CSV table of C-alpha atoms in Angstrom, one decimal:
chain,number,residue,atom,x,y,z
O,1,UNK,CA,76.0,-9.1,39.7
O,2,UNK,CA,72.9,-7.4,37.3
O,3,UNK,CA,72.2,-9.1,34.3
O,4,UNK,CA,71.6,-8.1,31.1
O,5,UNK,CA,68.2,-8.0,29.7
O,6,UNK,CA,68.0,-9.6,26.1
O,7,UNK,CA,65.9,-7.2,24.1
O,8,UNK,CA,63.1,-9.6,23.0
O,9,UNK,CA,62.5,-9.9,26.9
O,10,UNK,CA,61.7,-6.0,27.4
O,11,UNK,CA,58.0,-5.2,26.6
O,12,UNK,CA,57.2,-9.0,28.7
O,13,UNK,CA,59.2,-7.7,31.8
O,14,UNK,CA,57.4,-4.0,31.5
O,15,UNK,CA,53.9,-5.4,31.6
O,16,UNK,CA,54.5,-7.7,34.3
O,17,UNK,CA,56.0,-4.3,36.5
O,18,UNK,CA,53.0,-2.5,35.4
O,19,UNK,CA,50.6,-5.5,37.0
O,20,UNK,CA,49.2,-6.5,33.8
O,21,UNK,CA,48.7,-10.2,32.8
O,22,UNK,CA,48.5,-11.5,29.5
O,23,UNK,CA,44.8,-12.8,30.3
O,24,UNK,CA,44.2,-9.3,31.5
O,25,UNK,CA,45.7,-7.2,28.4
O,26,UNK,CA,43.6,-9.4,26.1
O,27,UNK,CA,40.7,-8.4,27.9
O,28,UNK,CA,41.9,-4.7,27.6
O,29,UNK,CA,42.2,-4.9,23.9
O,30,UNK,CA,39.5,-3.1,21.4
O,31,UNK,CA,38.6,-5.5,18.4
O,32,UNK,CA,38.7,-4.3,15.2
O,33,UNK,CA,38.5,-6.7,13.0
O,34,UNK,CA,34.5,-8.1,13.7
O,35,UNK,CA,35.7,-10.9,15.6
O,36,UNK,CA,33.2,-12.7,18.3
O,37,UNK,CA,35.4,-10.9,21.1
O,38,UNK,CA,34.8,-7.1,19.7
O,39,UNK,CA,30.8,-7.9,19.5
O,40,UNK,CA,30.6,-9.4,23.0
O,41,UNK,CA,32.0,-6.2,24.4
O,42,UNK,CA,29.7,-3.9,22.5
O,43,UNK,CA,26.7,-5.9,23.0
O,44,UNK,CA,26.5,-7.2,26.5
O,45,UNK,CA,27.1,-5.2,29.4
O,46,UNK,CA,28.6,-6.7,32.6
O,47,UNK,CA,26.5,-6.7,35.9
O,48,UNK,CA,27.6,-6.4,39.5
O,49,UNK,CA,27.9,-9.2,40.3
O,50,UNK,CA,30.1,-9.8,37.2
O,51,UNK,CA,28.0,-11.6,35.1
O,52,UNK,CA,27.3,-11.0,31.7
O,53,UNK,CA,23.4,-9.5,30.7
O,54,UNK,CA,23.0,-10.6,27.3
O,55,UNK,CA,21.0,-8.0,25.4
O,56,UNK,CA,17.5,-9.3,24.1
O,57,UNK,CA,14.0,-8.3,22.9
O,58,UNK,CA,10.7,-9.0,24.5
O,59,UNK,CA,7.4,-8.1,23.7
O,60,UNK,CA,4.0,-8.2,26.5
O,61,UNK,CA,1.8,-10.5,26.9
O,62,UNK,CA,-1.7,-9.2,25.8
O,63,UNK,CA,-5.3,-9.6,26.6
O,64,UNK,CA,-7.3,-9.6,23.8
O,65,UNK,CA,-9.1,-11.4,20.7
O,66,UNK,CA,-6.9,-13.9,18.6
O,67,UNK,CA,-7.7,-13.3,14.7
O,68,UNK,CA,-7.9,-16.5,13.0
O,69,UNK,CA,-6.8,-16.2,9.6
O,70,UNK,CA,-6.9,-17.4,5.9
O,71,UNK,CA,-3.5,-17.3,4.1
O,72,UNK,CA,-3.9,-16.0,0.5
O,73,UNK,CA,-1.9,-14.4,-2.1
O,74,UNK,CA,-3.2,-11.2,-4.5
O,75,UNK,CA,-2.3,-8.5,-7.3
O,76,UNK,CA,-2.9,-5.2,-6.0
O,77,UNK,CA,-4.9,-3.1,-7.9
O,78,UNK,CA,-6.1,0.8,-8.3
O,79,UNK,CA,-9.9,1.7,-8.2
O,80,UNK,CA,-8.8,4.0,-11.6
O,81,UNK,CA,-6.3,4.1,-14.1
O,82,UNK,CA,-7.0,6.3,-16.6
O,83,UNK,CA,-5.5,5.7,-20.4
O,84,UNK,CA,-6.2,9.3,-21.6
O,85,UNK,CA,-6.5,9.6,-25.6
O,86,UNK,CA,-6.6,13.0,-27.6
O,87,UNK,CA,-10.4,13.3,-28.7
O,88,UNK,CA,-9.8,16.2,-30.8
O,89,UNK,CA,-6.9,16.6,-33.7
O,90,UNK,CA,-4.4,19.3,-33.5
O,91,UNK,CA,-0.9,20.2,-32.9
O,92,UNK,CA,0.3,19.4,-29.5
O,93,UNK,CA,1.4,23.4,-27.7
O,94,UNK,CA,2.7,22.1,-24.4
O,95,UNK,CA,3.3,19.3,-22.3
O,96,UNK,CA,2.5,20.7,-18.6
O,97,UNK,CA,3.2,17.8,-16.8
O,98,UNK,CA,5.9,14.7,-16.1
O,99,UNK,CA,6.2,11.2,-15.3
O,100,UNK,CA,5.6,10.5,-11.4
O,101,UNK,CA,4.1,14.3,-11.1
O,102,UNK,CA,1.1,14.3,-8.8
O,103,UNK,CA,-2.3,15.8,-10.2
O,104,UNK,CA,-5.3,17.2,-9.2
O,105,UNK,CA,-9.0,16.5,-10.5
O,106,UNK,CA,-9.0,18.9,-13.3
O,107,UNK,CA,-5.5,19.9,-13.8
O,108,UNK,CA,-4.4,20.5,-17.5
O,109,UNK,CA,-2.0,18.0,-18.7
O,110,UNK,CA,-1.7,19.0,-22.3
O,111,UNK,CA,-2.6,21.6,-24.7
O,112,UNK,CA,-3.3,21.6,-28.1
O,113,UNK,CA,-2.8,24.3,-30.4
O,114,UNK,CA,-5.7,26.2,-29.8
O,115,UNK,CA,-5.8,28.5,-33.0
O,116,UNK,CA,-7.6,26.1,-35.6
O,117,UNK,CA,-9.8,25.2,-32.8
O,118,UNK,CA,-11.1,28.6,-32.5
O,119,UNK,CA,-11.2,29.4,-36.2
O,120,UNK,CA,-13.8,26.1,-36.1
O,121,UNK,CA,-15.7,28.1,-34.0
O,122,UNK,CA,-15.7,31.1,-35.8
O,123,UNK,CA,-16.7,29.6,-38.9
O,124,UNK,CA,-19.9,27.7,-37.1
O,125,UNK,CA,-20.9,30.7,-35.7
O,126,UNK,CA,-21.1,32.1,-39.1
O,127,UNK,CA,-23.1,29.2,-40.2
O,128,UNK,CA,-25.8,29.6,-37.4
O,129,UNK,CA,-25.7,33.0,-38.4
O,130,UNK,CA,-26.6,32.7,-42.0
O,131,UNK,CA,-29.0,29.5,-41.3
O,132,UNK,CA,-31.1,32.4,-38.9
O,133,UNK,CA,-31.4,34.7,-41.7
O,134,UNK,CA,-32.9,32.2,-43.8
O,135,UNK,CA,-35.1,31.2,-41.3
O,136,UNK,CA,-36.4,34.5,-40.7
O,137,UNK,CA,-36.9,35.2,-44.4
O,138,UNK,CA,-38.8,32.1,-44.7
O,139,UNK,CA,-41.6,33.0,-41.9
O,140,UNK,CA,-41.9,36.7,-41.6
O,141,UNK,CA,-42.8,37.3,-45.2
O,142,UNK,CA,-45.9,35.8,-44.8
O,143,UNK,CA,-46.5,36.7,-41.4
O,144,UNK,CA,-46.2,40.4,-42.4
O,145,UNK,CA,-48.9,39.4,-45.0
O,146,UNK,CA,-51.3,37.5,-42.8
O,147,UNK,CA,-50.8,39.6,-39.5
O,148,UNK,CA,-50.4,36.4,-38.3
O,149,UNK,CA,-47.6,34.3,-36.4
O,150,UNK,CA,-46.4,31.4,-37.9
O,151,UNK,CA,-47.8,28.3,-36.9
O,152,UNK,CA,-45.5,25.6,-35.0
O,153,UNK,CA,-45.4,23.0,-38.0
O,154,UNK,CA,-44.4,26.3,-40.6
O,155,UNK,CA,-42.0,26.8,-38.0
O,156,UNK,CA,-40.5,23.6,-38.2
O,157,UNK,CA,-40.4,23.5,-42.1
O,158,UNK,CA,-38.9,26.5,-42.1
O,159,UNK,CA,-36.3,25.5,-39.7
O,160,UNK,CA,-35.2,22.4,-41.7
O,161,UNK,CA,-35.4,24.2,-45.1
O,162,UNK,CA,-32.4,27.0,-43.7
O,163,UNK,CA,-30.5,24.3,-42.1
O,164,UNK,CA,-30.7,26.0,-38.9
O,165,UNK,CA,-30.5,22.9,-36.3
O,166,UNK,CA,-27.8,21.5,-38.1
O,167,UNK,CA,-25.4,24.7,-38.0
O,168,UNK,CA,-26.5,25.0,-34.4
O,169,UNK,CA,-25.1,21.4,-33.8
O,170,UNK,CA,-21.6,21.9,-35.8
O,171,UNK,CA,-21.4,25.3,-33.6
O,172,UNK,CA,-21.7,22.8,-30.0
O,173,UNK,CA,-19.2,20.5,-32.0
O,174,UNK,CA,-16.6,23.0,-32.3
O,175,UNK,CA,-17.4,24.6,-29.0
O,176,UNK,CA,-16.4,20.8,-27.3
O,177,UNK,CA,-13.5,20.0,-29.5
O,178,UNK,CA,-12.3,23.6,-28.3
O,179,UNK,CA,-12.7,22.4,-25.0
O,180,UNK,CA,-10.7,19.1,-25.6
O,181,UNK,CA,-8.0,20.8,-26.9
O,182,UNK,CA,-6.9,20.8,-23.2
O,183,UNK,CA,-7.0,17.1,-21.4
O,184,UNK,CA,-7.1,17.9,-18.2
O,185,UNK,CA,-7.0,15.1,-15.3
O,186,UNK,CA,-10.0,13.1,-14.7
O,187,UNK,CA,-9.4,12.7,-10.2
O,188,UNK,CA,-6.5,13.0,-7.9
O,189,UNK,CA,-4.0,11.1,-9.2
O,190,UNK,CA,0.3,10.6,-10.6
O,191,UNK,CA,0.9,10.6,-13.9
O,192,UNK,CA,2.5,6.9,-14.7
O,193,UNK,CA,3.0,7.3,-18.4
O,194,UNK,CA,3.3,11.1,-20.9
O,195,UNK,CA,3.2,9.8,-24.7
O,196,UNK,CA,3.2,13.2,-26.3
O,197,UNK,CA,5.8,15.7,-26.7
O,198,UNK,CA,5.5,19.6,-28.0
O,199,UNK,CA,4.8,20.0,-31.4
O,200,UNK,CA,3.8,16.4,-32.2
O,201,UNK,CA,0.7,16.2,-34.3
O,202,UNK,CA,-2.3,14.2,-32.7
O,203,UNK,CA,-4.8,12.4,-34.4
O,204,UNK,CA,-8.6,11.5,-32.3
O,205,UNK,CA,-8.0,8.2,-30.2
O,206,UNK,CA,-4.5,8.7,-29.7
O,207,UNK,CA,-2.7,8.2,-27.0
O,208,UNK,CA,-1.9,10.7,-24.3
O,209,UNK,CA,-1.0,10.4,-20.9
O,210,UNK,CA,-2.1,7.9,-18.1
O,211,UNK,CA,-3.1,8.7,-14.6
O,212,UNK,CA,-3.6,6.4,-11.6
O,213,UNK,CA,-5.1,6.6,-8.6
O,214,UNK,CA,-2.8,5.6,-5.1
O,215,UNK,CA,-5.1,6.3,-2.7
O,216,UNK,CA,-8.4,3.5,-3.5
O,217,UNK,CA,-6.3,0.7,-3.8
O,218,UNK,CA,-8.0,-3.3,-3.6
O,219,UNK,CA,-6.2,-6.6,-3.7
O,220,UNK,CA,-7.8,-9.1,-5.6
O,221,UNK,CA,-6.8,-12.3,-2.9
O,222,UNK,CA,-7.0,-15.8,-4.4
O,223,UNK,CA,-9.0,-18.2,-2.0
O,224,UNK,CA,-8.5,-21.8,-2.2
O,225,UNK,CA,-12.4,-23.1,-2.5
O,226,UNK,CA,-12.6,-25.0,1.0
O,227,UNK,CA,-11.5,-22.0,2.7
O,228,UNK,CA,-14.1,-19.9,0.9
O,229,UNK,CA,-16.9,-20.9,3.5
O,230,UNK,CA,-14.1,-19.4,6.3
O,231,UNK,CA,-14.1,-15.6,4.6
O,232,UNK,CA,-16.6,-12.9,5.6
O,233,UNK,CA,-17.5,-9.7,4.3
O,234,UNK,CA,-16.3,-7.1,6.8
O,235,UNK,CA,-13.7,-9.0,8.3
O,236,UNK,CA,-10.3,-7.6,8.5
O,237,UNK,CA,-7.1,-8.1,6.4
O,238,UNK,CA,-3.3,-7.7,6.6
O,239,UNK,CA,-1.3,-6.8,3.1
O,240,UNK,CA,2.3,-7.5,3.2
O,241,UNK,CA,4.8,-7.6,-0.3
O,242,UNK,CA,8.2,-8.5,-0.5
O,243,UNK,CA,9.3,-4.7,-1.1
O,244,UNK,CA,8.2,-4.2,2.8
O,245,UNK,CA,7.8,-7.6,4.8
O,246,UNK,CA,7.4,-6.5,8.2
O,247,UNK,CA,5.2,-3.2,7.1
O,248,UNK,CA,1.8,-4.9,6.8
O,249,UNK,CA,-1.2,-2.7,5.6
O,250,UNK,CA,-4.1,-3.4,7.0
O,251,UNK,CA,-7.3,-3.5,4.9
O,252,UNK,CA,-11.1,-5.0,4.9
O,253,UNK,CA,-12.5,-7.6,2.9
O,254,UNK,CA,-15.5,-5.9,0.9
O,255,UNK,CA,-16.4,-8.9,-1.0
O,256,UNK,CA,-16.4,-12.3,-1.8
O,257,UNK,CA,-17.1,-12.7,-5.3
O,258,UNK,CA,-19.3,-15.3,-6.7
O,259,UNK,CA,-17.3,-17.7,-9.4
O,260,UNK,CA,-14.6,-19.9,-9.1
O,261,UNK,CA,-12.0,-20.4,-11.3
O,262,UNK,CA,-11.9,-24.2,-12.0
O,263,UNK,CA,-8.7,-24.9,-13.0
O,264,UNK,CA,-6.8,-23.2,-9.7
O,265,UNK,CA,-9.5,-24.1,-7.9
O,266,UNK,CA,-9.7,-20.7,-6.2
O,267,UNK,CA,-12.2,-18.0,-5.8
O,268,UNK,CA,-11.5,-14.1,-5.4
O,269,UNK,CA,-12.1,-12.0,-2.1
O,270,UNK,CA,-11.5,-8.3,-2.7
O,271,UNK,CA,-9.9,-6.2,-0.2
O,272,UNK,CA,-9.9,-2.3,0.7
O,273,UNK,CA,-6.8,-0.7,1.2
O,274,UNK,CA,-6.5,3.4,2.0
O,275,UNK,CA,-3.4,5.1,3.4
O,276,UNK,CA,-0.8,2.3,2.4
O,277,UNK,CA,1.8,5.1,2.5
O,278,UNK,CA,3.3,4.0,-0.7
O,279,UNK,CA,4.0,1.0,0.6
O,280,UNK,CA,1.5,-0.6,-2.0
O,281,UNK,CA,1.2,0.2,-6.0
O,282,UNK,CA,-1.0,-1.5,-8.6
O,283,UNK,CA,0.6,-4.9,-10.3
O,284,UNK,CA,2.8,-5.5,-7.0
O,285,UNK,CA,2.2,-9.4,-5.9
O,286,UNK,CA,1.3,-9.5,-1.8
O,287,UNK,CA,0.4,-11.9,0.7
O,288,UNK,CA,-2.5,-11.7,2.5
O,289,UNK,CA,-4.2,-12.7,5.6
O,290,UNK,CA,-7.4,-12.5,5.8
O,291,UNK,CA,-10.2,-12.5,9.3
O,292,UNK,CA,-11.4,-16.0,9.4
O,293,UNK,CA,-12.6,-16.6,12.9
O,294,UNK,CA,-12.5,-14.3,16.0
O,295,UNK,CA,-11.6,-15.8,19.5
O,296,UNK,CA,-12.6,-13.2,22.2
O,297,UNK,CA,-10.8,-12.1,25.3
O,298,UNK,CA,-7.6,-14.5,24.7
O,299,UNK,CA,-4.2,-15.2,26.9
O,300,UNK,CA,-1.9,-14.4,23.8
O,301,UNK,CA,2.1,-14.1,23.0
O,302,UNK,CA,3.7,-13.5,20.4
O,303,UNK,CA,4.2,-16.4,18.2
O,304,UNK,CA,8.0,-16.5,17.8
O,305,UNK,CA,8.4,-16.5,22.1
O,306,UNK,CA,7.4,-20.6,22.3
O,307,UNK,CA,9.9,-22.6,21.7
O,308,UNK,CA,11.1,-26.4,23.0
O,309,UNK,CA,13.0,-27.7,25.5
O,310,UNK,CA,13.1,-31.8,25.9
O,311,UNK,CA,9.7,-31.6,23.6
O,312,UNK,CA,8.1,-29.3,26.2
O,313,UNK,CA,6.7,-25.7,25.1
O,314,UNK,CA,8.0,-23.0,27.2
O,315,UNK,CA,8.7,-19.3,27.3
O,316,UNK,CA,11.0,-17.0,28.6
O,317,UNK,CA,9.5,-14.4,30.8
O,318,UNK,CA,11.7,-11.8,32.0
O,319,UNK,CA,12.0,-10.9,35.9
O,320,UNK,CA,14.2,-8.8,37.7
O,321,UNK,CA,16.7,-8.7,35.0
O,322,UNK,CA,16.8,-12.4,34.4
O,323,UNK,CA,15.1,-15.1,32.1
O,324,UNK,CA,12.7,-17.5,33.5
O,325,UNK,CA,11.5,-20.4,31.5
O,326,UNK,CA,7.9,-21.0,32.4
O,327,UNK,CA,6.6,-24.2,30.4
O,328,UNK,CA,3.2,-23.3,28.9
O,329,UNK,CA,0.4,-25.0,26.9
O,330,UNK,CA,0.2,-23.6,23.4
O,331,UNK,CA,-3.5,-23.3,22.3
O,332,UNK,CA,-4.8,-22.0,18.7
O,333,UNK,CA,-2.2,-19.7,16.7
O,334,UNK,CA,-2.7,-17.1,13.1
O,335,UNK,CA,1.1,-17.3,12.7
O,336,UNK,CA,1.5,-14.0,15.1
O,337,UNK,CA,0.6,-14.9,17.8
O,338,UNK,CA,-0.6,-17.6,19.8
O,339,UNK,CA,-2.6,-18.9,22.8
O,340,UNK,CA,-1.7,-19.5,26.0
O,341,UNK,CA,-4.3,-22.6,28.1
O,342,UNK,CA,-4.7,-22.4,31.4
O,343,UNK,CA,-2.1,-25.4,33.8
O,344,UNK,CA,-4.7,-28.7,33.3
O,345,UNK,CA,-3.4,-29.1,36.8
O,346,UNK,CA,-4.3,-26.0,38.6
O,347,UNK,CA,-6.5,-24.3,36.3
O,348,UNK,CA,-4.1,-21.2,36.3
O,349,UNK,CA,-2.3,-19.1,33.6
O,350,UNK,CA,1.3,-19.8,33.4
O,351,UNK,CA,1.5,-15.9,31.6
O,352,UNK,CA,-0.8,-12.9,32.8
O,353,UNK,CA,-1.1,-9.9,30.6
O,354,UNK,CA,2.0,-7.6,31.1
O,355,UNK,CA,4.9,-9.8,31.6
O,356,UNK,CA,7.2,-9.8,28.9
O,357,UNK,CA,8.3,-12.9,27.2
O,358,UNK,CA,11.5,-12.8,25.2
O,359,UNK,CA,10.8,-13.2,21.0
O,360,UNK,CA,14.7,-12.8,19.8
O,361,UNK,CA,17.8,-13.6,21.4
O,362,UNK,CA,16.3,-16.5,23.6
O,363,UNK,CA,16.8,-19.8,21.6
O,364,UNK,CA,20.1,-20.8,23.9
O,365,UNK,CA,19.4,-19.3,26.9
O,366,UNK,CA,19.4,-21.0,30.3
O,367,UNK,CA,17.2,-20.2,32.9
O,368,UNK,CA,18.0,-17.6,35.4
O,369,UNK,CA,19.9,-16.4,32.6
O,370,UNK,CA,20.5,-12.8,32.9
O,371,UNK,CA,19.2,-10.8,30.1
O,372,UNK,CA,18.6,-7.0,29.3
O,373,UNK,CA,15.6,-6.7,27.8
O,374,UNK,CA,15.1,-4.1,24.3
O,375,UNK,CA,11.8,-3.8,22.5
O,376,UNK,CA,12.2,-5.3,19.4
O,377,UNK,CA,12.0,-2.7,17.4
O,378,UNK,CA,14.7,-0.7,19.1
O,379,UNK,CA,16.6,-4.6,18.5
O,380,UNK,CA,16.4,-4.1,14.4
């Protein structure tokens, strides 16, 4: 005699004819609620052998010199900022430019109206004009007399007596301020400030527009006093703010200026910036490291691939798809990168140049652990 299936019992008895387990219909499930499950099956990838590879970045182990470096902080400053003030008085015609605009050496920014200007000129030029004739009337009578030139002294009587020179200097006077009536940038630039508007009266000294230069930046780096001795002129720098943290900008220190400041016991070393991209702008805070020794033709890792196991050093070097601790004996480290001593056994490096050592994603691996290695970059 059949028996009735109760109804709750249906979808059980269907996956059990279709082969499927409970175990295994979990396992078939997508997450979608950002549990620990859903990430496991979009991160690692199963191998052949059914194991998991857990994805992880490496980075290679490098030949080279290890940079030994001061840690300093700094305001970053331009090489020009340019407070541009009206030095002529007029009405204001047009504002050709906006906050943030790039400029050009010699691009007009404003322009004044240039009507009196010229009307200045115009009546200096009349003034020279009647100064000459007086001049002339004062020399050529009597030269038409004597049949004689003037002599340079008469010359210079007559000169002063007509008023000449001065007429001559109002006439360059107006000739400039007619020239002013258009400020124009003083070098390649973006405008930061406008503090004019069309049709607003200026007075001389007022204030105008400012310009600053992004491309000849400097950081002024604050240098505690007993690592002063440590910075040279010429050595190299790395500029990081908080706006970009892992973009540094590299620069060169260009001086190493001569006072101290007594109460933050700190002196100043300046250095050079050029193509920070935009990454950098004048008043932005940054940390810097600056060159304070140079180790040649060093074993080195990245910094953030040692870590500890049972107070041991160690690294994970990636081989054949899996993780191999290899214990190693840290030497002298700038923070980046450290390193690596020969065995004090056997005299050999534990690391050659080329193998990659694991710098994220290894702080709980095992050994033999299989891994699949990214670049960190590609890991961000």
């Amino acid at each position: 005699m059949s028996r009735a299936i109760a109804p709750w019992r249906a979808p059980l008895v269907a996956a059990l004819a279709a082969g499927c387990t409970l175990a295994a219909c979990k396992g078939k499930g997508t997450a979608t609620d950002g549990t620990a499950g859903g990430t496991a099956a979009a991160e690692e990838s199963p191998r052949a052998d059914g194991k998991v590879s857990l994805p992880v970045a490496g980075r290679p182990v490098r030949k080279g010199d290890l940079v030994l470096s001061v840690v300093a902080t700094g305001q970053v400053r331009s090489d020009a900022v340019a407070r541009l003030k009206s030095e002529a008085a007029g009405t204001v015609l047009e504002v050709l430019v906006t906050q943030g605009q790039p400029v050009r050496r010699g691009e007009p920014l404003v322009r004044l109206d240039p009507r009196p200007l010229d009307l200045a000129v115009q009546e200096a030029e009349a003034a020279v004009a009647q100064a000459r004739v007086q001049y002339l009337d004062a020399i050529v009578p009597e030269s038409l007399l004597t049949g004689k030139p003037p002599t340079e002294e008469r010359r210079q009587n007559a000169i002063a007596r007509s008023g000449l020179a001065a007429a001559q200097a109002r006439l360059e006077r107006a000739r400039l301020d007619r020239e002013r009536g258009t400020i124009t940038a003083p070098f390649d630039g973006v405008v930061d400030q406008v503090s004019v508007a069309a049709g607003e009266r200026l007075a001389p000294n007022q204030d105008v527009a400012t310009v600053v230069d992004l491309q000849h930046l400097r950081v002024e780096a604050q240098v505690l006093e007993h690592d002063l001795a440590l910075v040279r002129v010429g050595g190299q720098a790395m500029v990081t703010t908080a706006a970009a943290p892992d973009r540094p900008v590299p620069g060169r220190i260009v001086a190493v200026l001569p006072l101290v400041d007594s109460a933050a016991r700190a002196g100043r070393a300046v250095v050079r910036v050029s193509g920070a991209g935009g990454l950098l702008r004048p008043g932005m805070y940054a940390d810097v490291r600056l060159e304070a020794d140079r180790l040649p033709g060093r074993t080195l890792v990245p910094a953030s691939a040692i870590i500890e196991r049972d107070g041991r050093p160690l690294v994970f070097v990636a081989r054949g798809g899996r993780a191999q601790w290899t214990y190693v004996t840290p030497g002298r480290s700038n923070g980046a990168e450290t390193e690596i001593l020969p065995d004090s056994a056997t005299g050999q490096l534990p690391v050659q140049p080329g193998d990659t050592v694991l710098v994220e994603g290894h702080l709980t691996l095992t050994h033999d652990a299989p891994v699949r290695v990214l670049s960190a970059d590609a890991r961000k």
